[in-house]
């Protein structure tokens, strides 16, 4: 069987310190992405809401308009900064996410943009599962007060490496997305994400390792750096987990770039040793990757 990952890939997660100044966030992202590319990274990831603070009160004022494609520089400075940066760094670039506004429907989204090493847009993913939680005395958050959800599973083919899946933060808590992606042949699931001090301590590493273990694929989670002056305190701890659920690299809480070398053999060895991949009982329960799924492949 052909390897899901055709050749080794160096993955970099940029745990960026973001603030209120969008231009400063873009400039900071640029310098850290170039640092990662100089270190030999082939695929570089920025965090959720990397160009703005994270919070419903910020989404409308930071939102950019991406359609029609390509957007003008005034409609989306972040799109153009990311496209130029991917080309300059000659690496695949997942631009974390940014708040998006669609004037024709007056809707806002939390949207990821993924660029090729030539700066071409390869995929967009709008957060499918909105972060609506209420843990008394700890944290209440309702993205759906402002945002609308995306409606598709996002898989992208990187010709020289293989297929990856993109999703955003709260999407990781819905294992169906990860399972569908893995059964469709992805070697890596990427989640820009901003867990917080409550849910991060509880579930950040657990979710990353669980999605890797269930699906025997690589998983990467990229958080903003923690800022205790901000209204939302991101967890940090960006990490890459291997197909055997081992944490390969983990950031602390501050701004930092972490790296991992991904290899196809690790997926094959894991699946050979514990062959759940071929032991599923679709005569007992349904295969979630079959049926009516909305894809962007
Ligand atoms: N911020 C999110 O979308 C998700 C999160 O913090 C959590 O699931 O916990």
mmCIF file of C-alpha atoms and ligand atoms in Angstrom:
data_model
loop_
_atom_site.group_PDB
_atom_site.id
_atom_site.type_symbol
_atom_site.label_atom_id
_atom_site.label_comp_id
_atom_site.label_asym_id
_atom_site.label_seq_id
_atom_site.Cartn_x
_atom_site.Cartn_y
_atom_site.Cartn_z
ATOM 1 C CA UNK A 1 0.000 0.000 0.000
ATOM 2 C CA UNK A 2 1.333 3.468 -0.910
ATOM 3 C CA UNK A 3 2.379 5.644 2.010
ATOM 4 C CA UNK A 4 -0.105 8.360 3.007
ATOM 5 C CA UNK A 5 2.856 10.718 3.457
ATOM 6 C CA UNK A 6 5.067 10.402 0.378
ATOM 7 C CA UNK A 7 8.195 12.018 1.846
ATOM 8 C CA UNK A 8 9.265 13.508 5.203
ATOM 9 C CA UNK A 9 7.740 16.864 6.033
ATOM 10 C CA UNK A 10 8.961 19.423 8.569
ATOM 11 C CA UNK A 11 5.970 21.015 10.297
ATOM 12 C CA UNK A 12 6.259 24.323 12.190
ATOM 13 C CA UNK A 13 3.657 25.723 14.585
ATOM 14 C CA UNK A 14 3.974 29.452 15.212
ATOM 15 C CA UNK A 15 2.544 30.195 18.658
ATOM 16 C CA UNK A 16 2.140 33.910 17.992
ATOM 17 C CA UNK A 17 1.660 36.695 20.534
ATOM 18 C CA UNK A 18 -1.288 38.625 19.120
ATOM 19 C CA UNK A 19 -2.604 42.003 20.198
ATOM 20 C CA UNK A 20 -5.065 44.696 19.228
ATOM 21 C CA UNK A 21 -3.009 46.147 16.352
ATOM 22 C CA UNK A 22 -3.739 44.165 13.174
ATOM 23 C CA UNK A 23 -0.771 45.554 11.217
ATOM 24 C CA UNK A 24 1.550 44.642 14.110
ATOM 25 C CA UNK A 25 0.063 41.119 14.239
ATOM 26 C CA UNK A 26 0.692 40.672 10.509
ATOM 27 C CA UNK A 27 4.263 41.970 10.818
ATOM 28 C CA UNK A 28 4.981 39.674 13.763
ATOM 29 C CA UNK A 29 3.507 36.716 11.910
ATOM 30 C CA UNK A 30 5.729 37.515 8.948
ATOM 31 C CA UNK A 31 8.924 37.523 10.966
ATOM 32 C CA UNK A 32 8.075 34.231 12.756
ATOM 33 C CA UNK A 33 6.975 32.477 9.543
ATOM 34 C CA UNK A 34 10.228 33.523 7.838
ATOM 35 C CA UNK A 35 12.160 32.258 10.856
ATOM 36 C CA UNK A 36 10.365 28.888 10.494
ATOM 37 C CA UNK A 37 11.076 28.702 6.780
ATOM 38 C CA UNK A 38 14.763 29.475 7.392
ATOM 39 C CA UNK A 39 14.741 26.513 9.781
ATOM 40 C CA UNK A 40 13.605 24.314 6.907
ATOM 41 C CA UNK A 41 9.865 24.053 7.614
ATOM 42 C CA UNK A 42 7.809 22.823 4.644
ATOM 43 C CA UNK A 43 4.418 23.538 6.239
ATOM 44 C CA UNK A 44 3.900 26.427 8.656
ATOM 45 C CA UNK A 45 0.816 27.030 10.802
ATOM 46 C CA UNK A 46 -0.430 30.201 12.512
ATOM 47 C CA UNK A 47 -2.984 30.252 15.353
ATOM 48 C CA UNK A 48 -6.736 30.847 15.437
ATOM 49 C CA UNK A 49 -7.530 34.577 15.055
ATOM 50 C CA UNK A 50 -3.869 35.374 14.459
ATOM 51 C CA UNK A 51 -4.613 38.877 13.159
ATOM 52 C CA UNK A 52 -6.929 39.990 15.988
ATOM 53 C CA UNK A 53 -7.712 39.433 19.650
ATOM 54 C CA UNK A 54 -10.047 36.444 20.155
ATOM 55 C CA UNK A 55 -13.568 37.393 21.300
ATOM 56 C CA UNK A 56 -17.068 38.045 19.935
ATOM 57 C CA UNK A 57 -16.690 41.774 20.623
ATOM 58 C CA UNK A 58 -13.727 41.893 18.203
ATOM 59 C CA UNK A 59 -14.958 39.808 15.263
ATOM 60 C CA UNK A 60 -16.966 42.539 13.430
ATOM 61 C CA UNK A 61 -14.302 45.243 13.629
ATOM 62 C CA UNK A 62 -11.456 42.935 12.547
ATOM 63 C CA UNK A 63 -13.419 41.027 9.888
ATOM 64 C CA UNK A 64 -12.221 41.041 6.278
ATOM 65 C CA UNK A 65 -14.100 40.283 3.083
ATOM 66 C CA UNK A 66 -12.632 37.408 1.081
ATOM 67 C CA UNK A 67 -15.142 37.084 -1.748
ATOM 68 C CA UNK A 68 -15.176 37.514 -4.665
ATOM 69 C CA UNK A 69 -11.820 35.793 -4.940
ATOM 70 C CA UNK A 70 -9.169 37.189 -5.002
ATOM 71 C CA UNK A 71 -10.210 39.999 -2.636
ATOM 72 C CA UNK A 72 -8.833 43.512 -3.031
ATOM 73 C CA UNK A 73 -6.024 44.604 -0.714
ATOM 74 C CA UNK A 74 -8.395 46.922 1.128
ATOM 75 C CA UNK A 75 -11.013 44.197 1.583
ATOM 76 C CA UNK A 76 -8.476 41.706 2.925
ATOM 77 C CA UNK A 77 -4.983 42.851 3.904
ATOM 78 C CA UNK A 78 -4.493 39.525 5.731
ATOM 79 C CA UNK A 79 -5.190 37.455 2.603
ATOM 80 C CA UNK A 80 -2.532 39.394 0.670
ATOM 81 C CA UNK A 81 -0.028 39.320 3.541
ATOM 82 C CA UNK A 82 -0.416 35.520 3.832
ATOM 83 C CA UNK A 83 -0.214 34.893 0.103
ATOM 84 C CA UNK A 84 2.985 36.984 -0.189
ATOM 85 C CA UNK A 85 4.440 35.330 2.902
ATOM 86 C CA UNK A 86 3.807 31.807 1.610
ATOM 87 C CA UNK A 87 5.584 32.723 -1.639
ATOM 88 C CA UNK A 88 8.456 34.416 0.196
ATOM 89 C CA UNK A 89 8.953 31.496 2.570
ATOM 90 C CA UNK A 90 8.422 28.896 -0.197
ATOM 91 C CA UNK A 91 6.388 26.811 2.248
ATOM 92 C CA UNK A 92 2.776 25.741 2.594
ATOM 93 C CA UNK A 93 1.126 28.232 4.946
ATOM 94 C CA UNK A 94 -1.999 27.727 7.030
ATOM 95 C CA UNK A 95 -3.002 31.238 8.016
ATOM 96 C CA UNK A 96 -4.527 30.220 11.348
ATOM 97 C CA UNK A 97 -7.895 31.854 11.103
ATOM 98 C CA UNK A 98 -9.291 35.344 10.660
ATOM 99 C CA UNK A 99 -12.739 36.835 11.191
ATOM 100 C CA UNK A 100 -14.498 36.959 7.780
ATOM 101 C CA UNK A 101 -17.478 39.086 6.697
ATOM 102 C CA UNK A 102 -19.723 38.338 3.723
ATOM 103 C CA UNK A 103 -21.544 41.576 2.776
ATOM 104 C CA UNK A 104 -24.188 39.898 0.575
ATOM 105 C CA UNK A 105 -25.525 37.837 3.508
ATOM 106 C CA UNK A 106 -24.263 40.082 6.337
ATOM 107 C CA UNK A 107 -22.737 36.989 7.977
ATOM 108 C CA UNK A 108 -19.488 36.602 9.887
ATOM 109 C CA UNK A 109 -17.313 33.465 9.985
ATOM 110 C CA UNK A 110 -14.128 32.235 11.650
ATOM 111 C CA UNK A 111 -12.116 31.297 8.554
ATOM 112 C CA UNK A 112 -8.799 29.626 7.732
ATOM 113 C CA UNK A 113 -6.881 30.326 4.534
ATOM 114 C CA UNK A 114 -4.348 27.825 3.216
ATOM 115 C CA UNK A 115 -1.714 28.847 0.655
ATOM 116 C CA UNK A 116 0.725 26.941 -1.561
ATOM 117 C CA UNK A 117 4.487 27.691 -1.566
ATOM 118 C CA UNK A 118 3.799 29.876 -4.631
ATOM 119 C CA UNK A 119 1.246 31.945 -2.743
ATOM 120 C CA UNK A 120 -1.867 30.464 -4.362
ATOM 121 C CA UNK A 121 -4.942 29.916 -2.215
ATOM 122 C CA UNK A 122 -5.528 26.145 -2.016
ATOM 123 C CA UNK A 123 -8.377 25.963 0.493
ATOM 124 C CA UNK A 124 -10.544 27.839 2.956
ATOM 125 C CA UNK A 125 -12.199 26.354 6.023
ATOM 126 C CA UNK A 126 -14.937 28.097 8.004
ATOM 127 C CA UNK A 127 -15.208 26.835 11.596
ATOM 128 C CA UNK A 128 -17.983 24.246 11.453
ATOM 129 C CA UNK A 129 -18.704 23.903 15.177
ATOM 130 C CA UNK A 130 -19.111 27.241 16.921
ATOM 131 C CA UNK A 131 -17.680 27.620 20.412
ATOM 132 C CA UNK A 132 -20.774 27.994 22.605
ATOM 133 C CA UNK A 133 -20.085 26.861 26.168
ATOM 134 C CA UNK A 134 -21.136 27.799 29.679
ATOM 135 C CA UNK A 135 -19.121 26.445 32.605
ATOM 136 C CA UNK A 136 -20.527 28.279 35.666
ATOM 137 C CA UNK A 137 -17.973 30.348 37.526
ATOM 138 C CA UNK A 138 -15.335 29.664 34.864
ATOM 139 C CA UNK A 139 -16.152 30.606 31.305
ATOM 140 C CA UNK A 140 -19.123 31.472 29.117
ATOM 141 C CA UNK A 141 -18.516 31.955 25.407
ATOM 142 C CA UNK A 142 -21.045 32.185 22.575
ATOM 143 C CA UNK A 143 -19.475 32.483 19.148
ATOM 144 C CA UNK A 144 -22.906 31.941 17.617
ATOM 145 C CA UNK A 145 -24.020 35.365 18.930
ATOM 146 C CA UNK A 146 -21.910 36.845 16.123
ATOM 147 C CA UNK A 147 -20.615 34.083 13.844
ATOM 148 C CA UNK A 148 -22.277 31.678 11.438
ATOM 149 C CA UNK A 149 -20.928 28.149 11.030
ATOM 150 C CA UNK A 150 -19.149 26.725 8.007
ATOM 151 C CA UNK A 151 -20.775 23.748 6.353
ATOM 152 C CA UNK A 152 -18.086 21.452 4.976
ATOM 153 C CA UNK A 153 -15.209 19.101 5.670
ATOM 154 C CA UNK A 154 -11.963 20.570 4.293
ATOM 155 C CA UNK A 155 -9.303 18.287 2.833
ATOM 156 C CA UNK A 156 -6.352 19.559 0.802
ATOM 157 C CA UNK A 157 -3.967 17.661 -1.474
ATOM 158 C CA UNK A 158 -0.299 18.693 -1.226
ATOM 159 C CA UNK A 159 1.024 17.052 -4.413
ATOM 160 C CA UNK A 160 4.500 16.172 -3.141
ATOM 161 C CA UNK A 161 3.371 14.994 0.337
ATOM 162 C CA UNK A 162 -0.239 13.770 0.414
ATOM 163 C CA UNK A 163 -3.551 14.887 1.836
ATOM 164 C CA UNK A 164 -4.230 16.907 4.998
ATOM 165 C CA UNK A 165 -7.375 18.101 6.782
ATOM 166 C CA UNK A 166 -8.064 21.589 8.124
ATOM 167 C CA UNK A 167 -10.424 22.475 10.956
ATOM 168 C CA UNK A 168 -10.536 25.096 13.714
ATOM 169 C CA UNK A 169 -10.326 24.781 17.496
ATOM 170 C CA UNK A 170 -13.764 23.616 18.784
ATOM 171 C CA UNK A 171 -14.021 21.434 15.645
ATOM 172 C CA UNK A 172 -11.513 19.084 17.313
ATOM 173 C CA UNK A 173 -14.135 18.082 19.893
ATOM 174 C CA UNK A 174 -16.208 16.442 17.152
ATOM 175 C CA UNK A 175 -14.316 13.248 16.303
ATOM 176 C CA UNK A 176 -16.440 12.624 13.210
ATOM 177 C CA UNK A 177 -14.548 15.314 11.241
ATOM 178 C CA UNK A 178 -11.209 13.723 12.120
ATOM 179 C CA UNK A 179 -12.398 10.216 11.336
ATOM 180 C CA UNK A 180 -13.820 11.227 7.979
ATOM 181 C CA UNK A 181 -10.533 12.957 7.098
ATOM 182 C CA UNK A 182 -8.424 9.968 8.125
ATOM 183 C CA UNK A 183 -10.604 7.490 6.225
ATOM 184 C CA UNK A 184 -10.302 9.723 3.164
ATOM 185 C CA UNK A 185 -6.537 9.267 3.352
ATOM 186 C CA UNK A 186 -5.211 12.303 5.254
ATOM 187 C CA UNK A 187 -1.869 11.894 7.032
ATOM 188 C CA UNK A 188 -2.237 15.061 9.141
ATOM 189 C CA UNK A 189 -5.072 16.942 10.872
ATOM 190 C CA UNK A 190 -4.363 20.618 11.567
ATOM 191 C CA UNK A 191 -6.296 22.706 14.085
ATOM 192 C CA UNK A 192 -5.431 26.360 14.707
ATOM 193 C CA UNK A 193 -7.060 26.753 18.123
ATOM 194 C CA UNK A 194 -7.426 28.983 21.160
ATOM 195 C CA UNK A 195 -8.466 26.910 24.159
ATOM 196 C CA UNK A 196 -8.451 28.826 27.455
ATOM 197 C CA UNK A 197 -7.193 28.334 30.998
ATOM 198 C CA UNK A 198 -10.243 26.219 31.943
ATOM 199 C CA UNK A 199 -10.711 24.011 28.888
ATOM 200 C CA UNK A 200 -7.039 23.988 27.959
ATOM 201 C CA UNK A 201 -6.046 22.457 31.290
ATOM 202 C CA UNK A 202 -8.839 19.899 30.954
ATOM 203 C CA UNK A 203 -8.760 18.864 27.341
ATOM 204 C CA UNK A 204 -6.172 20.434 24.998
ATOM 205 C CA UNK A 205 -3.576 17.662 25.061
ATOM 206 C CA UNK A 206 -6.238 14.999 25.546
ATOM 207 C CA UNK A 207 -8.121 16.071 22.416
ATOM 208 C CA UNK A 208 -4.933 16.212 20.332
ATOM 209 C CA UNK A 209 -3.778 12.787 21.464
ATOM 210 C CA UNK A 210 -7.247 11.252 21.174
ATOM 211 C CA UNK A 211 -7.727 12.374 17.566
ATOM 212 C CA UNK A 212 -4.243 11.037 16.728
ATOM 213 C CA UNK A 213 -4.827 7.746 18.552
ATOM 214 C CA UNK A 214 -8.311 7.125 17.120
ATOM 215 C CA UNK A 215 -7.180 7.743 13.587
ATOM 216 C CA UNK A 216 -3.482 6.811 13.664
ATOM 217 C CA UNK A 217 -2.450 10.033 11.945
ATOM 218 C CA UNK A 218 -0.420 13.117 12.868
ATOM 219 C CA UNK A 219 -2.235 15.989 14.623
ATOM 220 C CA UNK A 220 -1.064 19.610 14.986
ATOM 221 C CA UNK A 221 -2.682 22.212 17.282
ATOM 222 C CA UNK A 222 -1.507 25.834 17.040
ATOM 223 C CA UNK A 223 -2.527 28.313 19.754
ATOM 224 C CA UNK A 224 -1.904 32.027 20.227
ATOM 225 C CA UNK A 225 0.578 32.773 23.015
ATOM 226 C CA UNK A 226 -1.015 33.376 26.416
ATOM 227 C CA UNK A 227 -1.706 37.017 27.247
ATOM 228 C CA UNK A 228 -2.983 37.631 30.782
ATOM 229 C CA UNK A 229 -3.823 41.267 29.882
ATOM 230 C CA UNK A 230 -6.264 40.153 27.165
ATOM 231 C CA UNK A 231 -9.982 39.547 27.740
ATOM 232 C CA UNK A 232 -9.515 35.912 26.622
ATOM 233 C CA UNK A 233 -6.482 34.026 27.919
ATOM 234 C CA UNK A 234 -5.356 31.450 25.370
ATOM 235 C CA UNK A 235 -3.896 28.209 26.710
ATOM 236 C CA UNK A 236 -0.765 28.107 24.534
ATOM 237 C CA UNK A 237 0.975 24.697 24.479
ATOM 238 C CA UNK A 238 0.867 24.312 20.689
ATOM 239 C CA UNK A 239 1.766 20.727 19.937
ATOM 240 C CA UNK A 240 2.335 18.038 17.343
ATOM 241 C CA UNK A 241 1.258 14.492 18.172
ATOM 242 C CA UNK A 242 2.355 11.409 16.250
ATOM 243 C CA UNK A 243 0.111 8.554 14.977
ATOM 244 C CA UNK A 244 0.822 6.586 18.170
ATOM 245 C CA UNK A 245 -0.499 9.522 20.270
ATOM 246 C CA UNK A 246 2.975 10.572 21.478
ATOM 247 C CA UNK A 247 3.579 14.328 21.853
ATOM 248 C CA UNK A 248 6.507 15.132 19.518
ATOM 249 C CA UNK A 249 6.874 18.800 20.443
ATOM 250 C CA UNK A 250 5.088 21.232 22.717
ATOM 251 C CA UNK A 251 5.369 24.994 23.196
ATOM 252 C CA UNK A 252 5.141 26.680 26.567
ATOM 253 C CA UNK A 253 2.821 29.639 27.107
ATOM 254 C CA UNK A 254 4.799 32.440 25.451
ATOM 255 C CA UNK A 255 5.488 33.186 21.793
ATOM 256 C CA UNK A 256 7.527 30.346 20.320
ATOM 257 C CA UNK A 257 7.917 28.272 17.154
ATOM 258 C CA UNK A 258 7.937 24.486 17.591
ATOM 259 C CA UNK A 259 8.865 21.905 14.978
ATOM 260 C CA UNK A 260 8.292 18.239 14.206
ATOM 261 C CA UNK A 261 9.521 15.951 11.437
ATOM 262 C CA UNK A 262 6.639 13.864 10.051
ATOM 263 C CA UNK A 263 7.355 10.516 8.378
ATOM 264 C CA UNK A 264 5.064 8.131 6.499
ATOM 265 C CA UNK A 265 6.629 5.083 8.174
ATOM 266 C CA UNK A 266 5.306 6.203 11.561
ATOM 267 C CA UNK A 267 1.731 5.866 10.292
ATOM 268 C CA UNK A 268 2.430 2.498 8.674
ATOM 269 C CA UNK A 269 4.207 1.087 11.740
ATOM 270 C CA UNK A 270 1.440 2.250 14.084
ATOM 271 C CA UNK A 271 -1.272 0.729 11.892
ATOM 272 C CA UNK A 272 0.686 -2.509 11.470
ATOM 273 C CA UNK A 273 1.187 -2.899 15.199
ATOM 274 C CA UNK A 274 -2.392 -2.075 16.239
ATOM 275 C CA UNK A 275 -4.468 -2.744 13.104
ATOM 276 C CA UNK A 276 -7.731 -1.047 14.112
ATOM 277 C CA UNK A 277 -7.641 0.424 10.652
ATOM 278 C CA UNK A 278 -8.684 -2.884 9.103
ATOM 279 C CA UNK A 279 -10.670 -4.259 12.049
ATOM 280 C CA UNK A 280 -13.668 -1.964 12.000
ATOM 281 C CA UNK A 281 -17.100 -3.594 12.096
ATOM 282 C CA UNK A 282 -19.164 -1.708 9.575
ATOM 283 C CA UNK A 283 -21.601 -4.629 9.720
ATOM 284 C CA UNK A 284 -22.333 -3.540 13.334
ATOM 285 C CA UNK A 285 -22.224 0.287 13.009
ATOM 286 C CA UNK A 286 -22.072 2.703 10.065
ATOM 287 C CA UNK A 287 -18.915 4.146 8.490
ATOM 288 C CA UNK A 288 -19.132 7.912 9.103
ATOM 289 C CA UNK A 289 -16.959 8.568 6.072
ATOM 290 C CA UNK A 290 -19.615 7.127 3.754
ATOM 291 C CA UNK A 291 -22.856 8.811 2.793
ATOM 292 C CA UNK A 292 -23.863 12.394 2.339
ATOM 293 C CA UNK A 293 -20.861 14.483 3.426
ATOM 294 C CA UNK A 294 -20.166 18.009 2.221
ATOM 295 C CA UNK A 295 -16.541 18.183 1.147
ATOM 296 C CA UNK A 296 -14.118 20.733 -0.124
ATOM 297 C CA UNK A 297 -11.346 18.583 -1.553
HETATM 298 N N1 LIG B 1 -12.038 28.348 21.402
HETATM 299 C C1 LIG B 1 -12.625 27.265 20.899
HETATM 300 O O1 LIG B 1 -13.148 27.270 19.805
HETATM 301 C C2 LIG B 1 -12.659 25.970 21.623
HETATM 302 C C3 LIG B 1 -12.225 25.840 23.020
HETATM 303 O O2 LIG B 1 -11.649 26.714 23.631
HETATM 304 C C4 LIG B 1 -12.532 24.552 23.647
HETATM 305 O O3 LIG B 1 -13.072 23.656 22.960
HETATM 306 O O4 LIG B 1 -12.263 24.380 24.819
#
